[in-house]
Amino acid sequence: MQTKPVESSKRATAKKYVRHFLADFAALERDYPGGYPKMIASAEGAYVIDADGRRLLDAGSHLGACQVGHGRAEIASRIAEQVLKLEFIALDAGLSHVYVAELAERLAPLVACDEPIFSFTNSGSESNELAFKIARTYHARRGEPARTKVISRIGSYHGSTIATSAATGVLAFKSGFGPLAADFLHAPAPYPGGNVDNKDRDTWWRAALADTEALIEREDPKTIAAIIAEPIAIPQAVKIPTLEYFTGLRKLCDRYGLLLIVDEVVCGFGRTGKMFGAEHFGVRGDIVSYAKGLTSGYVPMGAVAVSGRVNEVFKEVPLLHLNTYAGHPVACAAAMAALDIMEKERLVENAAAMEPILRTELERIQQSVPRIREISVIGLLSSIVCDISDLPNPDAALRKARKEAYDQGLLVRFGRDGNNLSAHFYPPLLVGNKDIEDGVRSLEAALRTL
Ligand SMILES: Cc1ncc(COP(=O)(O)O)c(C=O)c1O
């Protein structure tokens, strides 16, 4: 009985005091007076429960972090034990602790990086930021200080700091902040996502690789430190490159002496049906960045793996990079507990097994939503792209679709890029057939409002 009034007063408080992302509250207030922000009160498994008691499938509001599901008691108890044992000590001035040692030892045989040594961070942005510092320092210490440029791809996302925004290849995420970090270049994506015919994909990846090589030559290879690439980029749409393209990037790096930074922040820890996204292409990174699924989102933590070959230059003279919470014991405990669940419940295998079911469901709704132009699925990472070129107010249409999904019990990520509206559907890795079927039915209802 008390729930509703409490919730609506907090709604106003949240709007007044907290900055939220990617929501135009003024427009939402005009369209749905008093309706936003929606207040989420609790969560369990693949579902969240809002302050009105409504249960919604979380198919993306964890932003790709939640692998093992919400509300896992096993993780809660490990975190509580860790706080009582050792809540925090910095990895500084000769000190270490067993929890970070155990986590790194556990990750070492899993990651797609040879003889890895790990640095720990608090987020994906920090991981990529550190990856850039390591790449530049590596070359400088080997007598090539002019190698400072980093190449990323158009349509990629690498984070929200000044350098990772510079690396990001989506204008909307990097405009309006004044000068970003220098020496970040953009090569074409293997395909742009959206309305591209399958038959054109082959042409796209070949052209993208050739253009990347031309960019390296034009800029002078001796000024380039690294290429950064997500195995599967997701802004605008889930973009699955060909094996030839991704192995081609590795070969370009080897040919020109560049380091390959693989950004596994969203693909890592089972999301794509393999433990890491680069495994789809058999590619190993010189530097690999992680976050999100590492702790399944229970405690913020990121990581950077550096290969033994690259690490040679840091053996005698360490990298001067300080980060208070690196290897935080509570985050280490959360990561170990999340990895235990992933293994015990075979969640990577489940993500792979669910892929055809998710694809079939998404293809089914194409019958009733003729606007759908593209469906892309790998493991439990998927997107649908709709053509909305005929709609007079595309942003209002997006808000309406999101509201309808919510009312139908689904949290899914909608986005717009010009005339394309995308919906990313990526639930926790423990979902079964029925969760997917019900969730996609809700998505269908939402897309039918367009
Ligand atoms: C591929 C990729 N890299 C980096 C980041 C940045 O991670 P964070 O938001 O934890 O800083 C993200 C976040 O979505 C991402 O998807």
CSV table of C-alpha atoms and ligand atoms in Angstrom, one decimal:
chain,number,residue,atom,x,y,z
A,1,MET,CA,0.0,0.0,0.0
A,2,GLN,CA,2.9,2.3,0.9
A,3,THR,CA,4.9,1.5,-2.2
A,4,LYS,CA,3.4,3.9,-4.7
A,5,PRO,CA,3.6,7.2,-2.9
A,6,VAL,CA,7.2,6.4,-1.8
A,7,GLU,CA,8.2,5.5,-5.3
A,8,SER,CA,6.8,8.6,-6.9
A,9,SER,CA,8.5,11.0,-4.4
A,10,LYS,CA,11.8,9.2,-5.0
A,11,ARG,CA,11.3,9.5,-8.7
A,12,ALA,CA,11.3,13.3,-8.4
A,13,THR,CA,14.3,13.2,-6.1
A,14,ALA,CA,16.3,11.0,-8.6
A,15,LYS,CA,15.5,13.4,-11.4
A,16,LYS,CA,16.5,16.4,-9.3
A,17,TYR,CA,19.8,15.2,-7.8
A,18,VAL,CA,21.1,12.4,-10.1
A,19,ARG,CA,22.5,12.7,-13.6
A,20,HIS,CA,21.2,9.7,-15.7
A,21,PHE,CA,22.4,8.5,-19.1
A,22,LEU,CA,20.8,8.6,-22.5
A,23,ALA,CA,17.4,9.8,-21.3
A,24,ASP,CA,15.8,13.1,-22.3
A,25,PHE,CA,13.7,13.6,-19.1
A,26,ALA,CA,12.1,16.8,-20.5
A,27,ALA,CA,10.8,15.0,-23.5
A,28,LEU,CA,9.7,12.0,-21.4
A,29,GLU,CA,7.9,14.3,-19.1
A,30,ARG,CA,6.0,15.8,-22.0
A,31,ASP,CA,5.1,12.4,-23.5
A,32,TYR,CA,4.4,10.5,-20.2
A,33,PRO,CA,3.9,13.1,-17.4
A,34,GLY,CA,5.2,11.8,-14.0
A,35,GLY,CA,6.3,8.5,-15.6
A,36,TYR,CA,10.1,8.8,-15.5
A,37,PRO,CA,12.5,7.7,-14.3
A,38,LYS,CA,11.3,4.2,-13.7
A,39,MET,CA,12.4,3.1,-10.3
A,40,ILE,CA,14.0,-0.4,-10.1
A,41,ALA,CA,13.7,-1.8,-6.5
A,42,SER,CA,15.2,-5.3,-6.7
A,43,ALA,CA,16.3,-8.1,-9.0
A,44,GLU,CA,16.5,-11.8,-9.1
A,45,GLY,CA,18.0,-14.1,-11.8
A,46,ALA,CA,17.3,-12.6,-15.3
A,47,TYR,CA,14.6,-10.3,-14.0
A,48,VAL,CA,14.3,-7.0,-12.2
A,49,ILE,CA,11.3,-5.8,-10.1
A,50,ASP,CA,10.3,-2.2,-10.2
A,51,ALA,CA,8.9,-0.2,-7.3
A,52,ASP,CA,5.4,-1.0,-8.4
A,53,GLY,CA,6.1,-4.7,-8.2
A,54,ARG,CA,6.3,-5.2,-12.0
A,55,ARG,CA,8.7,-8.0,-13.1
A,56,LEU,CA,10.8,-7.3,-16.2
A,57,LEU,CA,13.3,-9.4,-18.2
A,58,ASP,CA,16.6,-7.5,-18.0
A,59,ALA,CA,17.7,-8.0,-21.6
A,60,GLY,CA,20.2,-5.1,-21.6
A,61,SER,CA,19.8,-2.7,-18.7
A,62,HIS,CA,22.9,-4.2,-17.1
A,63,LEU,CA,24.8,-2.9,-20.2
A,64,GLY,CA,26.3,-6.3,-20.8
A,65,ALA,CA,27.7,-6.8,-17.3
A,66,CYS,CA,25.3,-9.3,-15.8
A,67,GLN,CA,26.4,-12.8,-16.9
A,68,VAL,CA,25.3,-14.9,-13.8
A,69,GLY,CA,22.0,-13.2,-13.1
A,70,HIS,CA,21.0,-10.8,-10.4
A,71,GLY,CA,20.8,-11.4,-6.6
A,72,ARG,CA,23.1,-14.4,-6.4
A,73,ALA,CA,23.5,-15.4,-2.7
A,74,GLU,CA,26.8,-17.2,-3.4
A,75,ILE,CA,28.4,-13.9,-4.5
A,76,ALA,CA,26.8,-11.9,-1.7
A,77,SER,CA,28.3,-14.2,1.0
A,78,ARG,CA,31.7,-14.2,-0.6
A,79,ILE,CA,31.7,-10.4,-0.7
A,80,ALA,CA,30.6,-10.2,2.9
A,81,GLU,CA,33.3,-12.7,4.0
A,82,GLN,CA,35.9,-10.7,2.1
A,83,VAL,CA,34.9,-7.4,3.7
A,84,LEU,CA,35.4,-9.0,7.2
A,85,LYS,CA,38.7,-10.6,6.2
A,86,LEU,CA,40.4,-7.8,4.2
A,87,GLU,CA,38.3,-5.1,2.7
A,88,PHE,CA,41.1,-3.1,1.1
A,89,ILE,CA,44.8,-2.7,0.8
A,90,ALA,CA,46.5,-1.0,-2.2
A,91,LEU,CA,48.9,-2.9,-4.5
A,92,ASP,CA,51.6,-0.3,-3.7
A,93,ALA,CA,55.1,-0.1,-2.3
A,94,GLY,CA,55.8,-3.8,-2.3
A,95,LEU,CA,52.5,-5.0,-0.9
A,96,SER,CA,50.2,-7.6,-2.5
A,97,HIS,CA,47.4,-9.9,-1.3
A,98,VAL,CA,46.4,-13.5,-2.0
A,99,TYR,CA,43.0,-12.5,-3.5
A,100,VAL,CA,44.4,-10.7,-6.4
A,101,ALA,CA,47.1,-13.4,-6.9
A,102,GLU,CA,44.4,-16.1,-7.0
A,103,LEU,CA,42.2,-14.2,-9.4
A,104,ALA,CA,45.1,-13.5,-11.9
A,105,GLU,CA,46.2,-17.1,-11.7
A,106,ARG,CA,42.7,-18.2,-12.5
A,107,LEU,CA,42.4,-15.9,-15.4
A,108,ALA,CA,45.8,-16.6,-16.9
A,109,PRO,CA,44.9,-19.9,-18.7
A,110,LEU,CA,41.5,-18.6,-19.8
A,111,VAL,CA,42.5,-15.4,-21.7
A,112,ALA,CA,43.4,-15.1,-25.3
A,113,CYS,CA,46.8,-13.5,-24.6
A,114,ASP,CA,50.2,-15.3,-24.3
A,115,GLU,CA,51.9,-15.5,-20.9
A,116,PRO,CA,49.7,-12.8,-19.6
A,117,ILE,CA,50.4,-10.4,-16.7
A,118,PHE,CA,47.4,-8.5,-15.4
A,119,SER,CA,46.7,-5.0,-14.2
A,120,PHE,CA,43.3,-4.4,-12.5
A,121,THR,CA,41.2,-1.3,-13.0
A,122,ASN,CA,37.6,-0.2,-12.1
A,123,SER,CA,36.0,0.0,-15.5
A,124,GLY,CA,36.3,-0.7,-19.2
A,125,SER,CA,37.2,2.9,-19.9
A,126,GLU,CA,40.1,2.7,-17.4
A,127,SER,CA,41.2,-0.6,-18.9
A,128,ASN,CA,41.4,0.9,-22.4
A,129,GLU,CA,43.1,4.1,-21.1
A,130,LEU,CA,45.8,2.0,-19.5
A,131,ALA,CA,46.1,-0.2,-22.6
A,132,PHE,CA,47.0,3.0,-24.6
A,133,LYS,CA,49.6,4.1,-22.0
A,134,ILE,CA,51.2,0.6,-22.0
A,135,ALA,CA,51.3,0.5,-25.9
A,136,ARG,CA,52.9,3.9,-26.1
A,137,THR,CA,55.4,3.2,-23.3
A,138,TYR,CA,56.3,-0.2,-24.9
A,139,HIS,CA,57.4,1.5,-28.1
A,140,ALA,CA,59.2,4.4,-26.3
A,141,ARG,CA,61.2,1.9,-24.3
A,142,ARG,CA,62.2,0.0,-27.4
A,143,GLY,CA,63.6,3.2,-28.9
A,144,GLU,CA,60.5,4.3,-31.0
A,145,PRO,CA,59.0,7.2,-29.0
A,146,ALA,CA,57.3,8.5,-32.2
A,147,ARG,CA,54.9,5.6,-32.2
A,148,THR,CA,52.1,7.3,-30.4
A,149,LYS,CA,49.1,7.0,-32.7
A,150,VAL,CA,46.3,4.5,-32.1
A,151,ILE,CA,43.9,3.3,-34.8
A,152,SER,CA,40.4,2.4,-33.9
A,153,ARG,CA,37.4,1.7,-36.1
A,154,ILE,CA,34.4,3.9,-37.1
A,155,GLY,CA,31.3,2.6,-35.3
A,156,SER,CA,33.3,1.3,-32.3
A,157,TYR,CA,32.9,2.3,-28.6
A,158,HIS,CA,35.8,2.2,-26.2
A,159,GLY,CA,34.8,4.3,-23.2
A,160,SER,CA,33.9,7.7,-21.8
A,161,THR,CA,37.3,9.3,-20.7
A,162,ILE,CA,39.1,11.9,-22.9
A,163,ALA,CA,41.4,9.3,-24.5
A,164,THR,CA,38.8,6.5,-24.9
A,165,SER,CA,36.3,9.0,-26.3
A,166,ALA,CA,39.0,9.9,-28.8
A,167,ALA,CA,39.3,6.3,-29.7
A,168,THR,CA,35.5,5.8,-29.9
A,169,GLY,CA,34.2,6.0,-33.5
A,170,VAL,CA,30.7,7.2,-32.9
A,171,LEU,CA,30.4,11.0,-33.1
A,172,ALA,CA,27.4,11.2,-30.7
A,173,PHE,CA,29.6,9.9,-27.9
A,174,LYS,CA,32.5,12.2,-28.4
A,175,SER,CA,31.2,15.6,-29.7
A,176,GLY,CA,30.9,18.8,-27.7
A,177,PHE,CA,33.6,18.2,-25.1
A,178,GLY,CA,36.3,20.3,-26.8
A,179,PRO,CA,39.6,18.8,-27.8
A,180,LEU,CA,40.0,15.1,-27.0
A,181,ALA,CA,43.3,13.2,-26.7
A,182,ALA,CA,45.6,13.6,-29.7
A,183,ASP,CA,46.8,10.9,-32.1
A,184,PHE,CA,43.7,8.8,-32.4
A,185,LEU,CA,42.9,7.8,-36.0
A,186,HIS,CA,39.8,5.9,-37.4
A,187,ALA,CA,39.7,3.2,-40.0
A,188,PRO,CA,36.6,1.9,-41.6
A,189,ALA,CA,34.6,-0.8,-39.9
A,190,PRO,CA,34.3,-4.2,-41.6
A,191,TYR,CA,30.7,-3.3,-42.2
A,192,PRO,CA,28.6,-0.4,-40.8
A,193,GLY,CA,25.7,-2.4,-39.4
A,194,GLY,CA,22.2,-1.4,-40.4
A,195,ASN,CA,20.9,-1.7,-43.9
A,196,VAL,CA,23.7,-3.6,-45.5
A,197,ASP,CA,22.9,-6.6,-47.7
A,198,ASN,CA,24.7,-9.8,-46.9
A,199,LYS,CA,26.2,-10.0,-50.4
A,200,ASP,CA,27.9,-6.6,-49.7
A,201,ARG,CA,29.6,-7.9,-46.6
A,202,ASP,CA,32.4,-9.5,-48.4
A,203,THR,CA,33.2,-6.3,-50.3
A,204,TRP,CA,33.0,-4.3,-47.0
A,205,TRP,CA,35.5,-6.3,-45.0
A,206,ARG,CA,38.0,-6.5,-47.9
A,207,ALA,CA,37.8,-2.7,-48.4
A,208,ALA,CA,38.0,-2.0,-44.6
A,209,LEU,CA,41.2,-4.0,-44.3
A,210,ALA,CA,42.7,-2.4,-47.4
A,211,ASP,CA,41.8,1.1,-46.2
A,212,THR,CA,43.3,0.3,-42.7
A,213,GLU,CA,46.5,-0.7,-44.4
A,214,ALA,CA,46.4,2.4,-46.6
A,215,LEU,CA,45.9,4.6,-43.4
A,216,ILE,CA,48.9,3.0,-41.8
A,217,GLU,CA,51.1,3.6,-44.8
A,218,ARG,CA,49.8,7.2,-45.2
A,219,GLU,CA,50.4,8.1,-41.6
A,220,ASP,CA,53.9,6.3,-41.5
A,221,PRO,CA,53.9,3.0,-39.7
A,222,LYS,CA,56.7,4.3,-37.5
A,223,THR,CA,54.3,6.7,-35.8
A,224,ILE,CA,51.6,4.1,-35.0
A,225,ALA,CA,51.6,2.3,-31.6
A,226,ALA,CA,48.5,0.1,-31.8
A,227,ILE,CA,45.2,-0.9,-33.3
A,228,ILE,CA,42.3,-1.3,-30.9
A,229,ALA,CA,39.3,-3.4,-31.9
A,230,GLU,CA,36.4,-5.1,-30.2
A,231,PRO,CA,36.0,-8.6,-31.6
A,232,ILE,CA,32.3,-7.8,-32.1
A,233,ALA,CA,31.4,-4.1,-32.0
A,234,ILE,CA,27.9,-3.2,-30.8
A,235,PRO,CA,27.1,0.5,-31.3
A,236,GLN,CA,24.2,0.9,-33.9
A,237,ALA,CA,24.1,-2.9,-34.3
A,238,VAL,CA,25.9,-6.1,-33.3
A,239,LYS,CA,28.6,-6.2,-36.0
A,240,ILE,CA,30.1,-9.7,-36.5
A,241,PRO,CA,33.2,-9.4,-38.6
A,242,THR,CA,34.5,-12.2,-40.9
A,243,LEU,CA,37.3,-14.4,-39.7
A,244,GLU,CA,39.4,-13.1,-42.6
A,245,TYR,CA,38.9,-9.5,-41.4
A,246,PHE,CA,39.9,-10.1,-37.8
A,247,THR,CA,42.8,-12.3,-38.6
A,248,GLY,CA,43.7,-9.7,-41.2
A,249,LEU,CA,44.0,-7.0,-38.5
A,250,ARG,CA,46.3,-9.3,-36.5
A,251,LYS,CA,48.5,-9.7,-39.6
A,252,LEU,CA,48.6,-6.0,-40.3
A,253,CYS,CA,49.8,-5.4,-36.7
A,254,ASP,CA,52.6,-8.0,-37.1
A,255,ARG,CA,53.6,-6.6,-40.6
A,256,TYR,CA,54.0,-3.1,-39.3
A,257,GLY,CA,55.2,-3.7,-35.7
A,258,LEU,CA,51.9,-2.4,-34.1
A,259,LEU,CA,50.4,-3.9,-31.0
A,260,LEU,CA,46.9,-5.3,-31.2
A,261,ILE,CA,44.7,-4.2,-28.3
A,262,VAL,CA,41.6,-6.4,-28.1
A,263,ASP,CA,38.7,-4.7,-26.3
A,264,GLU,CA,36.8,-7.6,-24.6
A,265,VAL,CA,34.8,-5.3,-22.3
A,266,VAL,CA,31.5,-6.3,-23.7
A,267,CYS,CA,32.3,-9.6,-25.5
A,268,GLY,CA,34.3,-11.1,-22.7
A,269,PHE,CA,33.1,-13.7,-20.2
A,270,GLY,CA,30.8,-15.8,-22.3
A,271,ARG,CA,28.5,-13.2,-23.8
A,272,THR,CA,29.1,-14.3,-27.4
A,273,GLY,CA,28.9,-18.1,-26.7
A,274,LYS,CA,32.7,-18.4,-26.2
A,275,MET,CA,34.6,-17.3,-23.1
A,276,PHE,CA,36.1,-14.4,-25.1
A,277,GLY,CA,35.1,-12.8,-28.4
A,278,ALA,CA,38.5,-13.1,-30.0
A,279,GLU,CA,38.2,-16.9,-29.7
A,280,HIS,CA,35.7,-16.8,-32.7
A,281,PHE,CA,38.6,-15.8,-34.9
A,282,GLY,CA,41.5,-17.6,-33.1
A,283,VAL,CA,43.2,-14.3,-32.6
A,284,ARG,CA,45.4,-13.5,-29.5
A,285,GLY,CA,45.9,-9.9,-28.4
A,286,ASP,CA,49.2,-8.2,-27.3
A,287,ILE,CA,47.1,-6.3,-24.8
A,288,VAL,CA,43.5,-7.2,-23.9
A,289,SER,CA,41.0,-5.1,-21.9
A,290,TYR,CA,38.2,-6.5,-19.8
A,291,ALA,CA,35.5,-5.2,-17.4
A,292,LYS,CA,31.7,-5.9,-17.0
A,293,GLY,CA,31.4,-9.7,-17.0
A,294,LEU,CA,34.6,-10.1,-15.0
A,295,THR,CA,32.6,-9.6,-11.8
A,296,SER,CA,29.2,-10.0,-13.5
A,297,GLY,CA,28.6,-6.4,-12.4
A,298,TYR,CA,28.4,-7.2,-8.7
A,299,VAL,CA,31.4,-4.9,-7.9
A,300,PRO,CA,33.0,-2.6,-10.4
A,301,MET,CA,36.3,-4.1,-11.8
A,302,GLY,CA,38.2,-4.1,-15.0
A,303,ALA,CA,41.5,-5.7,-16.1
A,304,VAL,CA,44.2,-5.5,-18.7
A,305,ALA,CA,46.2,-8.5,-19.8
A,306,VAL,CA,49.6,-7.8,-21.4
A,307,SER,CA,51.5,-10.6,-23.2
A,308,GLY,CA,54.8,-11.8,-21.9
A,309,ARG,CA,56.5,-10.4,-25.0
A,310,VAL,CA,55.2,-6.9,-24.4
A,311,ASN,CA,55.8,-7.1,-20.7
A,312,GLU,CA,59.6,-7.6,-21.3
A,313,VAL,CA,60.0,-3.8,-21.3
A,314,PHE,CA,58.4,-3.5,-17.9
A,315,LYS,CA,60.5,-6.1,-16.1
A,316,GLU,CA,63.5,-3.8,-15.2
A,317,VAL,CA,61.7,-0.5,-15.1
A,318,PRO,CA,58.0,-0.7,-13.9
A,319,LEU,CA,55.2,1.3,-15.5
A,320,LEU,CA,54.5,4.4,-13.4
A,321,HIS,CA,50.7,4.1,-13.3
A,322,LEU,CA,48.9,4.3,-10.0
A,323,ASN,CA,45.3,3.4,-9.4
A,324,THR,CA,44.0,3.3,-5.7
A,325,TYR,CA,41.5,0.5,-6.1
A,326,ALA,CA,43.4,-1.7,-8.5
A,327,GLY,CA,42.9,-5.4,-7.5
A,328,HIS,CA,40.4,-4.4,-4.8
A,329,PRO,CA,40.0,-7.5,-2.6
A,330,VAL,CA,36.1,-7.3,-2.6
A,331,ALA,CA,36.1,-7.1,-6.4
A,332,CYS,CA,38.5,-10.1,-6.5
A,333,ALA,CA,36.1,-12.0,-4.3
A,334,ALA,CA,33.1,-11.1,-6.5
A,335,ALA,CA,35.1,-12.1,-9.7
A,336,MET,CA,36.1,-15.5,-8.2
A,337,ALA,CA,32.5,-16.2,-7.1
A,338,ALA,CA,31.1,-15.1,-10.5
A,339,LEU,CA,33.7,-17.4,-12.3
A,340,ASP,CA,32.7,-20.3,-10.1
A,341,ILE,CA,29.0,-19.9,-11.1
A,342,MET,CA,29.9,-19.5,-14.8
A,343,GLU,CA,31.8,-22.8,-14.6
A,344,LYS,CA,29.4,-24.7,-12.4
A,345,GLU,CA,26.3,-23.7,-14.4
A,346,ARG,CA,28.1,-23.9,-17.8
A,347,LEU,CA,26.9,-20.5,-18.7
A,348,VAL,CA,29.2,-20.0,-21.7
A,349,GLU,CA,27.8,-23.2,-23.1
A,350,ASN,CA,24.3,-22.0,-22.4
A,351,ALA,CA,24.9,-18.8,-24.3
A,352,ALA,CA,26.0,-20.8,-27.3
A,353,ALA,CA,23.0,-23.2,-27.0
A,354,MET,CA,20.6,-20.3,-26.8
A,355,GLU,CA,21.9,-18.6,-29.9
A,356,PRO,CA,19.8,-20.5,-32.4
A,357,ILE,CA,16.7,-20.1,-30.3
A,358,LEU,CA,17.2,-16.3,-30.0
A,359,ARG,CA,17.8,-16.1,-33.8
A,360,THR,CA,14.7,-18.1,-34.6
A,361,GLU,CA,12.6,-15.9,-32.3
A,362,LEU,CA,14.0,-12.7,-33.8
A,363,GLU,CA,13.5,-13.9,-37.3
A,364,ARG,CA,9.9,-14.9,-36.5
A,365,ILE,CA,8.9,-11.3,-35.5
A,366,GLN,CA,10.2,-10.1,-38.9
A,367,GLN,CA,6.8,-11.4,-40.2
A,368,SER,CA,4.8,-8.9,-38.1
A,369,VAL,CA,7.4,-6.1,-38.2
A,370,PRO,CA,8.3,-5.5,-41.8
A,371,ARG,CA,10.5,-2.5,-40.8
A,372,ILE,CA,13.2,-4.9,-39.6
A,373,ARG,CA,16.1,-4.7,-42.0
A,374,GLU,CA,18.8,-6.6,-40.1
A,375,ILE,CA,19.0,-9.2,-37.4
A,376,SER,CA,22.4,-10.0,-35.9
A,377,VAL,CA,23.0,-12.7,-33.2
A,378,ILE,CA,26.1,-14.3,-31.7
A,379,GLY,CA,25.7,-16.2,-28.4
A,380,LEU,CA,23.4,-14.1,-26.2
A,381,LEU,CA,24.3,-10.8,-27.9
A,382,SER,CA,21.8,-9.7,-30.5
A,383,SER,CA,20.4,-6.6,-32.3
A,384,ILE,CA,17.6,-5.8,-34.6
A,385,VAL,CA,17.7,-2.8,-36.9
A,386,CYS,CA,14.5,-1.2,-38.2
A,387,ASP,CA,14.1,1.4,-41.0
A,388,ILE,CA,12.3,4.4,-39.6
A,389,SER,CA,12.9,6.8,-42.5
A,390,ASP,CA,9.2,7.4,-42.9
A,391,LEU,CA,8.5,8.4,-39.3
A,392,PRO,CA,8.0,12.2,-38.7
A,393,ASN,CA,9.3,12.2,-35.1
A,394,PRO,CA,11.8,9.3,-34.8
A,395,ASP,CA,12.9,10.2,-31.2
A,396,ALA,CA,9.3,10.2,-30.0
A,397,ALA,CA,8.9,6.8,-31.8
A,398,LEU,CA,11.9,5.5,-29.9
A,399,ARG,CA,10.5,6.7,-26.6
A,400,LYS,CA,7.2,5.1,-27.4
A,401,ALA,CA,8.8,1.7,-28.3
A,402,ARG,CA,10.8,1.8,-25.1
A,403,LYS,CA,7.8,2.6,-23.0
A,404,GLU,CA,5.8,-0.2,-24.6
A,405,ALA,CA,8.6,-2.7,-24.0
A,406,TYR,CA,8.6,-1.7,-20.4
A,407,ASP,CA,4.9,-2.1,-20.1
A,408,GLN,CA,5.2,-5.5,-21.6
A,409,GLY,CA,7.8,-6.5,-19.0
A,410,LEU,CA,11.0,-6.0,-21.0
A,411,LEU,CA,14.2,-3.9,-20.6
A,412,VAL,CA,15.9,-3.8,-23.9
A,413,ARG,CA,18.3,-1.1,-25.3
A,414,PHE,CA,16.9,1.0,-28.0
A,415,GLY,CA,19.1,3.4,-30.0
A,416,ARG,CA,18.8,5.6,-33.1
A,417,ASP,CA,21.3,6.3,-35.8
A,418,GLY,CA,19.7,8.5,-38.4
A,419,ASN,CA,17.0,6.5,-40.1
A,420,ASN,CA,17.9,3.3,-38.3
A,421,LEU,CA,16.4,2.4,-35.0
A,422,SER,CA,18.2,-0.5,-33.2
A,423,ALA,CA,17.1,-2.7,-30.3
A,424,HIS,CA,19.9,-4.6,-28.5
A,425,PHE,CA,18.6,-7.7,-26.7
A,426,TYR,CA,21.3,-9.3,-24.5
A,427,PRO,CA,20.0,-11.0,-21.3
A,428,PRO,CA,22.0,-12.6,-18.5
A,429,LEU,CA,23.6,-15.9,-19.6
A,430,LEU,CA,21.4,-18.1,-17.5
A,431,VAL,CA,18.2,-17.5,-19.5
A,432,GLY,CA,16.3,-20.5,-20.9
A,433,ASN,CA,14.0,-20.9,-24.0
A,434,LYS,CA,10.9,-19.4,-22.3
A,435,ASP,CA,12.7,-16.3,-21.1
A,436,ILE,CA,13.8,-15.7,-24.7
A,437,GLU,CA,10.4,-16.5,-26.2
A,438,ASP,CA,8.5,-14.2,-23.8
A,439,GLY,CA,11.1,-11.4,-24.1
A,440,VAL,CA,11.1,-11.4,-27.9
A,441,ARG,CA,7.3,-11.4,-27.9
A,442,SER,CA,7.5,-8.2,-25.7
A,443,LEU,CA,10.0,-6.8,-28.1
A,444,GLU,CA,7.7,-7.6,-31.0
A,445,ALA,CA,4.9,-5.6,-29.3
A,446,ALA,CA,7.2,-2.7,-28.8
A,447,LEU,CA,8.4,-2.6,-32.4
A,448,ARG,CA,4.9,-2.8,-33.7
A,449,THR,CA,4.2,0.6,-32.1
A,450,LEU,CA,6.6,2.2,-34.7
B,1,LIG,C1,33.5,-2.4,-26.0
B,1,LIG,C2,33.5,-1.5,-24.8
B,1,LIG,N1,34.7,-0.9,-24.4
B,1,LIG,C3,34.7,-0.1,-23.3
B,1,LIG,C4,33.6,0.2,-22.7
B,1,LIG,C5,33.6,1.2,-21.5
B,1,LIG,O1,33.4,0.5,-20.3
B,1,LIG,P1,32.9,1.3,-19.0
B,1,LIG,O2,31.6,1.8,-19.3
B,1,LIG,O3,33.0,0.2,-17.9
B,1,LIG,O4,33.9,2.4,-18.7
B,1,LIG,C6,32.3,-0.3,-23.0
B,1,LIG,C7,31.1,0.0,-22.3
B,1,LIG,O5,30.0,-0.2,-22.7
B,1,LIG,C8,32.3,-1.2,-24.2
B,1,LIG,O6,31.1,-1.7,-24.6
